[in-house]
PDB file of C-alpha atoms in Angstrom:
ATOM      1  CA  UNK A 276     -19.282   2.703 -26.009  1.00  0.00           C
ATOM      2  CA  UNK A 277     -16.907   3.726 -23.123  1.00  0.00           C
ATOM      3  CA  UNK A 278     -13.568   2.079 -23.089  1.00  0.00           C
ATOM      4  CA  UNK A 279     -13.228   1.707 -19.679  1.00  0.00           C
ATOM      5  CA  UNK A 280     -15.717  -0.959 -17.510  1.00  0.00           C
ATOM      6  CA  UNK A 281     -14.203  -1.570 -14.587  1.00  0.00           C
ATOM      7  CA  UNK A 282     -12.004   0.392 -12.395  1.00  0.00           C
ATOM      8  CA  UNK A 283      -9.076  -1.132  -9.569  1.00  0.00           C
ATOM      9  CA  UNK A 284      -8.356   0.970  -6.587  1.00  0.00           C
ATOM     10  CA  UNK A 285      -5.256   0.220  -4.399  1.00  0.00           C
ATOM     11  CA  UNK A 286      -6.152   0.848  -0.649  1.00  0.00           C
ATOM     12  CA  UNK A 287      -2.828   1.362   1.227  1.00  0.00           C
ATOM     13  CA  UNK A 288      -2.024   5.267   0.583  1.00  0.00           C
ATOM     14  CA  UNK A 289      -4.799   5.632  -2.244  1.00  0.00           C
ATOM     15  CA  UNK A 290      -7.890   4.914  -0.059  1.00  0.00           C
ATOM     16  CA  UNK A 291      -6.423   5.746   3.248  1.00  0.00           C
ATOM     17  CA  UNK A 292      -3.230   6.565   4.994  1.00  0.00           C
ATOM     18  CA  UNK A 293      -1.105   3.770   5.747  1.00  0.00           C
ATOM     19  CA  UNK A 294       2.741   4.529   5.373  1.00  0.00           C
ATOM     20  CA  UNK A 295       2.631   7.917   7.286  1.00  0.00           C
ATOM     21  CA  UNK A 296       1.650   5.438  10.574  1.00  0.00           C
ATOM     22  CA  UNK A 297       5.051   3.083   9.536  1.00  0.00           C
ATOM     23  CA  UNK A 298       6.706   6.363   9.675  1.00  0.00           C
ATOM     24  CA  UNK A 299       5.779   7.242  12.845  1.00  0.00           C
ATOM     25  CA  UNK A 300       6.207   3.965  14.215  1.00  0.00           C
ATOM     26  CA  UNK A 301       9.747   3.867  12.585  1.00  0.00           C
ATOM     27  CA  UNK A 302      10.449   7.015  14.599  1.00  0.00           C
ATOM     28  CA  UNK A 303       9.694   5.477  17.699  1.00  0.00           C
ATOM     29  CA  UNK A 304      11.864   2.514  17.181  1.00  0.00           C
ATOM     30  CA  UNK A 305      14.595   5.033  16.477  1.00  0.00           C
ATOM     31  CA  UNK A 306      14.393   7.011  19.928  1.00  0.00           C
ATOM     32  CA  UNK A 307      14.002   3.433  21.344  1.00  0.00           C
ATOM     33  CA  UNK A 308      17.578   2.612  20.262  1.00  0.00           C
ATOM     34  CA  UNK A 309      19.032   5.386  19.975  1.00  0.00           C
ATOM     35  CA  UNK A 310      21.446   4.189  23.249  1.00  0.00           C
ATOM     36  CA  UNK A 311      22.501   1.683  20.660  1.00  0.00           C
ATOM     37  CA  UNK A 312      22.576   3.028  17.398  1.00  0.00           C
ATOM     38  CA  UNK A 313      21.602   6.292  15.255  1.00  0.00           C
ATOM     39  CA  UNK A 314      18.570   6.627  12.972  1.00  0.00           C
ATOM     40  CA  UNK A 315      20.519   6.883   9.541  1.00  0.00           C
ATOM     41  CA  UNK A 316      22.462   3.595  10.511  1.00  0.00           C
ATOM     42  CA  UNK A 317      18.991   1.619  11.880  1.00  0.00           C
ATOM     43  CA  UNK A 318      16.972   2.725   8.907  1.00  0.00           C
ATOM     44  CA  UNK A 319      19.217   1.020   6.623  1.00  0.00           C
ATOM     45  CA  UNK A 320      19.490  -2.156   8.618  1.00  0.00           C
ATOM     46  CA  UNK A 321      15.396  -1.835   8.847  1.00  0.00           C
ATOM     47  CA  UNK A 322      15.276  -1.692   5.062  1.00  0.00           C
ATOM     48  CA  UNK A 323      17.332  -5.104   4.832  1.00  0.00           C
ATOM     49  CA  UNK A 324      15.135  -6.982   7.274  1.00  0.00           C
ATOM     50  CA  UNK A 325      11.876  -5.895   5.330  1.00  0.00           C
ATOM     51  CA  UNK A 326      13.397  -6.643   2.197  1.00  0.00           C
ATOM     52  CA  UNK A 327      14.307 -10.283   3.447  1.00  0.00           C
ATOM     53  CA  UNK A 328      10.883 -10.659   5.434  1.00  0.00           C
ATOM     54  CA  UNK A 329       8.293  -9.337   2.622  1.00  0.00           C
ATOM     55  CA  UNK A 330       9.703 -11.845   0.402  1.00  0.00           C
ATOM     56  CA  UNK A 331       8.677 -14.604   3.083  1.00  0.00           C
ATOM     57  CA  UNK A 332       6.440 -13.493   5.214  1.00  0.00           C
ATOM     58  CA  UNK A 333       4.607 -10.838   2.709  1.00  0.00           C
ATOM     59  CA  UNK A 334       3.654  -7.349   3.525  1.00  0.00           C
ATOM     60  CA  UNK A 335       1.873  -5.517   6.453  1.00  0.00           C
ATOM     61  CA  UNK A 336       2.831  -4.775   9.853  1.00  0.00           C
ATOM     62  CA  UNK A 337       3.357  -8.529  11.131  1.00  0.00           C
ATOM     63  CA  UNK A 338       6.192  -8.435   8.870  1.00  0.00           C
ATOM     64  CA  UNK A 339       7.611  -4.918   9.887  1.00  0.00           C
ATOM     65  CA  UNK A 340       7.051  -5.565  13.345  1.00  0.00           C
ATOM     66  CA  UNK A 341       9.408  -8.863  13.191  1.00  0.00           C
ATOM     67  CA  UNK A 342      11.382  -6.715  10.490  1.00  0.00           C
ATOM     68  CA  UNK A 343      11.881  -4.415  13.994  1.00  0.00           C
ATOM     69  CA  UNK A 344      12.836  -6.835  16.317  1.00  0.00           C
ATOM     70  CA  UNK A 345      15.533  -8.579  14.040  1.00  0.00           C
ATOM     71  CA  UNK A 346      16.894  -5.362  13.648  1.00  0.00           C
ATOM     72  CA  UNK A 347      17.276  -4.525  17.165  1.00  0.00           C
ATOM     73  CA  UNK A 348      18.702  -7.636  17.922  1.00  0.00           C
ATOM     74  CA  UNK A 349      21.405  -7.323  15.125  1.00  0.00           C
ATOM     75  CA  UNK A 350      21.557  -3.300  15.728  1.00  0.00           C
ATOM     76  CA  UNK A 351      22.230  -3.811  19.942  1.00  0.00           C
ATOM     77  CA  UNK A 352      24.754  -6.666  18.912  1.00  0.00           C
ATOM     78  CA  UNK A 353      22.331  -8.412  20.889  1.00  0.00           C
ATOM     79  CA  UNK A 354      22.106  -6.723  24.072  1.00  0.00           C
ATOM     80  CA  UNK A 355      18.434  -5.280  23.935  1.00  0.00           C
ATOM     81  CA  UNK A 356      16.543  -5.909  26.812  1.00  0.00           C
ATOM     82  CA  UNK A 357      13.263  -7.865  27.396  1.00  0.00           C
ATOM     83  CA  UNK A 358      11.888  -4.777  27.616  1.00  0.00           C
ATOM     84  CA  UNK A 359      12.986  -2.948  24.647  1.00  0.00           C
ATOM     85  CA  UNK A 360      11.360  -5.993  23.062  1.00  0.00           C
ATOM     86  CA  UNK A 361       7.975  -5.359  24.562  1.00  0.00           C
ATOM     87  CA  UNK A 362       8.236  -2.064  23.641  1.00  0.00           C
ATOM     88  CA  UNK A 363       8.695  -3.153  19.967  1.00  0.00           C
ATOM     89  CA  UNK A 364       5.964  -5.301  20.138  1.00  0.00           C
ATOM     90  CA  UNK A 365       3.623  -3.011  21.652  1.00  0.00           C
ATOM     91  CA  UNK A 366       4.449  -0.609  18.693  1.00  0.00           C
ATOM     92  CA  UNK A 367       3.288  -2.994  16.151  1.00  0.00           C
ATOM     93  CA  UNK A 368       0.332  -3.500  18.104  1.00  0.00           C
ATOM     94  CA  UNK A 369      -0.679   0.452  18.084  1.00  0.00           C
ATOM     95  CA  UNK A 370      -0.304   0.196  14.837  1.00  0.00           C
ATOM     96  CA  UNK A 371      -3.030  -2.702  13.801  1.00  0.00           C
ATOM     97  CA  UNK A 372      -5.284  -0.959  16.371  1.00  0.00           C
ATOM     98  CA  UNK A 373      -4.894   2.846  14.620  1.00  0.00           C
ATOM     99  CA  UNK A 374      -8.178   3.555  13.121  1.00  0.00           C
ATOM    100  CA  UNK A 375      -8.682   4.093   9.446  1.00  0.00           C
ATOM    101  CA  UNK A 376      -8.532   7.672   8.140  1.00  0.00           C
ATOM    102  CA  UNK A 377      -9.557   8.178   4.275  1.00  0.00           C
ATOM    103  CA  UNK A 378      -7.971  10.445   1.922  1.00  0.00           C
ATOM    104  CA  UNK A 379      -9.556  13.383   1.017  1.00  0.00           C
ATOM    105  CA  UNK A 380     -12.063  13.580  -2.000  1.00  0.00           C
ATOM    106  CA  UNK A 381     -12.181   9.378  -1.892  1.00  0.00           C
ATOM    107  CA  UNK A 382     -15.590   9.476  -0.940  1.00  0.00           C
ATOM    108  CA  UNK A 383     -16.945  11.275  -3.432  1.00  0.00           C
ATOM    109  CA  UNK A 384     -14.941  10.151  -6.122  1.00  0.00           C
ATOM    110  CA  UNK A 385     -16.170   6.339  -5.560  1.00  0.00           C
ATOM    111  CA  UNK A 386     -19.902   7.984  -5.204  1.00  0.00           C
ATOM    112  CA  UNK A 387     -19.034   9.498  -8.647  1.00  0.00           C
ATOM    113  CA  UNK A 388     -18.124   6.365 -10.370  1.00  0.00           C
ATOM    114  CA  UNK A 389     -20.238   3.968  -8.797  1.00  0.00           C
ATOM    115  CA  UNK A 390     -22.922   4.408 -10.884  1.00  0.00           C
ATOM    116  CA  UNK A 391     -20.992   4.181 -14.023  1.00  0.00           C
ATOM    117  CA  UNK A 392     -18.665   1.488 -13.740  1.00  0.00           C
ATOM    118  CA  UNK A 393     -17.343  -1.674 -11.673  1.00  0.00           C
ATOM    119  CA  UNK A 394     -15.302  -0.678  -8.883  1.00  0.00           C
ATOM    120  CA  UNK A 395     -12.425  -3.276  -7.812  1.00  0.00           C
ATOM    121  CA  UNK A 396     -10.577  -2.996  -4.545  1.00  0.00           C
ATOM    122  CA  UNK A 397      -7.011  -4.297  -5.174  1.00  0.00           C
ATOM    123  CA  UNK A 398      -4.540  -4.449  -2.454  1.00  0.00           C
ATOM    124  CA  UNK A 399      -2.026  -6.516  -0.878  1.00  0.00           C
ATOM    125  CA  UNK A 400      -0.986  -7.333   2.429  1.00  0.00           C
ATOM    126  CA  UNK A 401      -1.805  -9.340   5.403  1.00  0.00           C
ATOM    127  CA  UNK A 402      -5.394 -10.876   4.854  1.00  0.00           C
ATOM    128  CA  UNK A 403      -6.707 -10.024   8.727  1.00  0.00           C
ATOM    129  CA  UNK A 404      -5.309  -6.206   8.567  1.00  0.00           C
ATOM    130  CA  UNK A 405      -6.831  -5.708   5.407  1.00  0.00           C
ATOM    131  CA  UNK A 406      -9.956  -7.068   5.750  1.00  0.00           C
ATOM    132  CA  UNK A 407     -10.438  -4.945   9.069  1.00  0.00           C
ATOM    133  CA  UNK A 408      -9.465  -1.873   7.414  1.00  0.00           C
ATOM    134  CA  UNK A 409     -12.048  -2.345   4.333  1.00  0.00           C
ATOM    135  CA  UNK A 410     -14.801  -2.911   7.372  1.00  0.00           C
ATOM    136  CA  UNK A 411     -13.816   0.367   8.871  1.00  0.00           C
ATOM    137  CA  UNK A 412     -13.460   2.131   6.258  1.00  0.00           C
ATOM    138  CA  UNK A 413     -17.420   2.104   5.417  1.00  0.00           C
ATOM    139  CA  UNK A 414     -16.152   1.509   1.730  1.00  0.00           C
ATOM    140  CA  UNK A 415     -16.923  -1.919   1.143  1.00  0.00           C
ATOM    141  CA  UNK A 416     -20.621  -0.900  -0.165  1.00  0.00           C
ATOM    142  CA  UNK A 417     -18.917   0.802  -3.651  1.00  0.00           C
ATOM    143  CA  UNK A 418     -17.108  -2.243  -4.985  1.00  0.00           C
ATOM    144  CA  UNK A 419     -18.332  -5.268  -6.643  1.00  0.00           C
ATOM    145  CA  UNK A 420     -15.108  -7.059  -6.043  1.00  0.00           C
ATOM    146  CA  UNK A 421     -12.561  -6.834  -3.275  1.00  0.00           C
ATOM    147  CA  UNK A 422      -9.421  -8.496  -3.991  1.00  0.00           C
ATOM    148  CA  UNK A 423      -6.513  -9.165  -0.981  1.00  0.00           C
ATOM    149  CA  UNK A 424      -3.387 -10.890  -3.204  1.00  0.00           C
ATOM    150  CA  UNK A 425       0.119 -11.748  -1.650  1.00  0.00           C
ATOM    151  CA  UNK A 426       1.774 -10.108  -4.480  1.00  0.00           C
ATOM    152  CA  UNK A 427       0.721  -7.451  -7.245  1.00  0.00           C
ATOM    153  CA  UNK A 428       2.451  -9.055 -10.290  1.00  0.00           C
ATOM    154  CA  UNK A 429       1.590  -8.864 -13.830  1.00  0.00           C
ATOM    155  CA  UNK A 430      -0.273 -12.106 -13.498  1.00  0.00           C
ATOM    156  CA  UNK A 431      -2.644 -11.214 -10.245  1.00  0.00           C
ATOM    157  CA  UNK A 432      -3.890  -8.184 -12.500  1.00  0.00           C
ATOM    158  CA  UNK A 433      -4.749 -10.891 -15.674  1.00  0.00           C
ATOM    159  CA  UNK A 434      -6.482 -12.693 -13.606  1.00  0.00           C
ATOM    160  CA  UNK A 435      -8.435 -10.540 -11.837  1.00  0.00           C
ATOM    161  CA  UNK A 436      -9.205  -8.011 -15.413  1.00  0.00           C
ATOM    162  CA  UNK A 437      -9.856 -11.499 -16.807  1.00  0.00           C
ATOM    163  CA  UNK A 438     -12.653 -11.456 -14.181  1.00  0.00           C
ATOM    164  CA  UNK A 439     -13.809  -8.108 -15.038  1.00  0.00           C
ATOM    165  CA  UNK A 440     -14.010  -7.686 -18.634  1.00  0.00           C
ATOM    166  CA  UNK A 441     -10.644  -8.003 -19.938  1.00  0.00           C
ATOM    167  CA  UNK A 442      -7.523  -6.073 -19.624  1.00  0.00           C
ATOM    168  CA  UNK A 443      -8.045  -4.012 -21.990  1.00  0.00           C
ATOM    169  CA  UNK A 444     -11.339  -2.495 -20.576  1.00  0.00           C
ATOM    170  CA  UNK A 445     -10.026  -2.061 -17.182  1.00  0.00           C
ATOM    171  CA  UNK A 446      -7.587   0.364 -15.288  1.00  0.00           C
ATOM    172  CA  UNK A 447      -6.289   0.196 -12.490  1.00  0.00           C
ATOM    173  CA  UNK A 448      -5.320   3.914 -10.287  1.00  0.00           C
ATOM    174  CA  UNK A 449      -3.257   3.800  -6.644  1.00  0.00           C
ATOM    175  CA  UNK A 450       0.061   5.061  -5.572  1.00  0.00           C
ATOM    176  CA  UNK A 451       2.585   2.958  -5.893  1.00  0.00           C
ATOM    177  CA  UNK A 452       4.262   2.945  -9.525  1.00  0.00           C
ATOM    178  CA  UNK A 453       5.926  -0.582  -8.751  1.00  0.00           C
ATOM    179  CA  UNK A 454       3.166  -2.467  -7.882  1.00  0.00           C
ATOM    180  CA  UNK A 455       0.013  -0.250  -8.374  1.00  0.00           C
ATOM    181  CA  UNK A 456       0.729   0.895 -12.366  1.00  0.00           C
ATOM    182  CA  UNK A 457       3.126  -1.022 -14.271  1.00  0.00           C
ATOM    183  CA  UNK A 458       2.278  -4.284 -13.608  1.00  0.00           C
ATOM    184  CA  UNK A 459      -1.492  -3.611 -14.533  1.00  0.00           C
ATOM    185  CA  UNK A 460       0.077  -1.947 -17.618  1.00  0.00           C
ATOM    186  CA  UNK A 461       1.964  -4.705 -18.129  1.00  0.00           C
ATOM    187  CA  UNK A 462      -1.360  -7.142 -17.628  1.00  0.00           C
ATOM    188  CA  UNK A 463      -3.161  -5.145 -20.528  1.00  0.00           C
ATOM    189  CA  UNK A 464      -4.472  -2.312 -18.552  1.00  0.00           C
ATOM    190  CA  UNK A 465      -4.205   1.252 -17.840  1.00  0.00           C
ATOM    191  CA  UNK A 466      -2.383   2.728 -14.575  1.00  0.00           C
ATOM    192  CA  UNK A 467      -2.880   5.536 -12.860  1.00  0.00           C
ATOM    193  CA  UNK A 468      -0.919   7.150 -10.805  1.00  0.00           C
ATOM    194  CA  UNK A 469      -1.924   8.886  -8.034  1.00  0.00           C
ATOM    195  CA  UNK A 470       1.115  10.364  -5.699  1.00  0.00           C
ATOM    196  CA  UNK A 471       1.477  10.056  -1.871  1.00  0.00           C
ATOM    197  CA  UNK A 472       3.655  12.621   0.223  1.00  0.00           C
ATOM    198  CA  UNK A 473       5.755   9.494   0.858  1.00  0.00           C
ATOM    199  CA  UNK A 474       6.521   6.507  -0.646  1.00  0.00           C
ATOM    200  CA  UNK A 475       8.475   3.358   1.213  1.00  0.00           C
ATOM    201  CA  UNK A 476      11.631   2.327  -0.454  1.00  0.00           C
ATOM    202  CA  UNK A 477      10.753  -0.986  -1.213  1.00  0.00           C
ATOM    203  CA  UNK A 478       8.391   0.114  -3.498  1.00  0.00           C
ATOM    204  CA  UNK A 479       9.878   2.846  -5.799  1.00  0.00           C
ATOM    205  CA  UNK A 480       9.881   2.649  -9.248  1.00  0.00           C
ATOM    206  CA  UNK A 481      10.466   4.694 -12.125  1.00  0.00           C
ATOM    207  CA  UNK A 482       7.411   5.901 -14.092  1.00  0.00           C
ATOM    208  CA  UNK A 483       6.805   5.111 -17.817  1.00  0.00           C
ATOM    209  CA  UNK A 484       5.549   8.274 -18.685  1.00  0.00           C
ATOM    210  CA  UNK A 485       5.964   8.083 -22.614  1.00  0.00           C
ATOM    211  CA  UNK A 486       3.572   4.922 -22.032  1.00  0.00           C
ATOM    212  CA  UNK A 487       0.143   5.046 -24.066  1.00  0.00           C
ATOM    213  CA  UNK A 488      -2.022   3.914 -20.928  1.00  0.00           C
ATOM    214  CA  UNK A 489      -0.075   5.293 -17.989  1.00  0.00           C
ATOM    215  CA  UNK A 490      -1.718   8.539 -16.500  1.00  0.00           C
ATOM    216  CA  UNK A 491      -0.560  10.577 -13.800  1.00  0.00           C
ATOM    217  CA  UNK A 492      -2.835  12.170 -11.463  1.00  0.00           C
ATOM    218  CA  UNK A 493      -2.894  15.156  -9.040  1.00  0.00           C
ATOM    219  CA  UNK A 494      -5.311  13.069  -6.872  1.00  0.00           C
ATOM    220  CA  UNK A 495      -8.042  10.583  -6.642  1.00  0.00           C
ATOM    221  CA  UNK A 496     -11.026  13.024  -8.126  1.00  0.00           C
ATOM    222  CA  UNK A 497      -8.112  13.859 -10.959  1.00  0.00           C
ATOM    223  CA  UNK A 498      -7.553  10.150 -11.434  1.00  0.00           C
ATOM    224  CA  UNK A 499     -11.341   9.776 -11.887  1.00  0.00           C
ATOM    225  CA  UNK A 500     -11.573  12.700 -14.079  1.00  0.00           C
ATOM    226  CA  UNK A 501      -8.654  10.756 -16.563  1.00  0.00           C
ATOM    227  CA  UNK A 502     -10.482   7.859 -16.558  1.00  0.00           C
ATOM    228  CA  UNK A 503     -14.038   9.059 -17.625  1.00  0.00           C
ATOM    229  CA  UNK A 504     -11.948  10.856 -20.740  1.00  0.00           C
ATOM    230  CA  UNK A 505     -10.609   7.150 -21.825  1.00  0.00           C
TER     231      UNK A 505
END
């Protein structure tokens, strides 16, 4: 009997790009102030507004586009225009409209597994931006559950394994080390993870390698690969 029943997939950066378009958009913000203040400097006072802001008004890019504007404010020593603030605004807007681009070999991979095993989508963020993106994405059709939680603690994952077998016949595979891996270790499961080019701040974390159900993956097809050995 396999040990593994049901399988969690992260969206953000596992499923699809996501913080290569908060890059960009943190580029723009940068030339936009750049009469004001340089990049280096605005970064870090960026960082402190999202790390103030996710803890109230969660993740997604309602909360780094107000993350933006209290920056600029604080940044300009308030003497940003009405227009630089429209211009702010407008960036966060580009960014909910950008359409959804999937990873390479994620379609095949969930066509692989499908069959096999219950799929879970597990992902965080802003309720309205995420439920758009798993419409667009065309993905929806592969999982049996889709899960949108404000916060990927140990907890969420019990609950949601308790759902779907038990912790200790689920595993859960996405990006993010922090919130993607150890806490679904720490909930009983496996982790697996599965590395992006680039990884925001807020969510690094070191890896607990010389744990008995942490994997490490090359990419999502690799991830799959690990789990069908289990």
């Amino acid at each position: 009997m396999q040990q593994i029943k049901a399988v969690g997939f992260d969206a953000d950066d596992t499923l699809w790009h996501n913080e290569h378009h908060f890059a960009q958009a943190q580029a723009r913000f940068a030339e936009l102030m750049s009469d004001f203040i340089d990049a280096v400097a605005l970064s870090e006072v960026l960082l402190e507004k999202e790390r103030t802001n996710v803890g109230k008004l969660g993740y997604g890019i309602k909360s780094f586009t107000l993350s933006m504007m209290e920056a600029a404010i604080e940044a300009s020593d308030h003497r940003l225009e009405a227009r630089h603030m429209a211009t702010i605004i407008d960036i966060g807007r580009e960014m909910m409209d950008h359409p959804v681009e999937l990873l390479d070999k994620v379609l095949s991979t969930l066509q692989t597994l499908a069959p096999s095993y219950e799929l879970m989508l597990i992902t965080k963020g802003d309720l309205v931006d995420q439920e758009r993106k798993v419409l667009e994405s065309g993905l929806a059709q592969y999982f049996q559950a889709i899960e949108i939680v404000s916060e990927k603690h140990p907890q969420a994952y019990r609950d949601i394994f308790a759902r779907h077998g038990g912790a200790g016949h689920c595993a859960m595979i996405g990006n993010s080390v922090k919130s993607d891996v150890l806490p679904a270790i720490d909930a009983g499961g496996w982790g697996v993870h599965v590395p992006y080019h680039t990884t925001w701040e807020l969510e690094l974390a070191e890896p607990q390698t010389d744990h008995a159900r942490y994997l490490e993956a090359t990419d999502i097809a690799h991830a799959a690969e690990l789990i069908r050995q289990l």
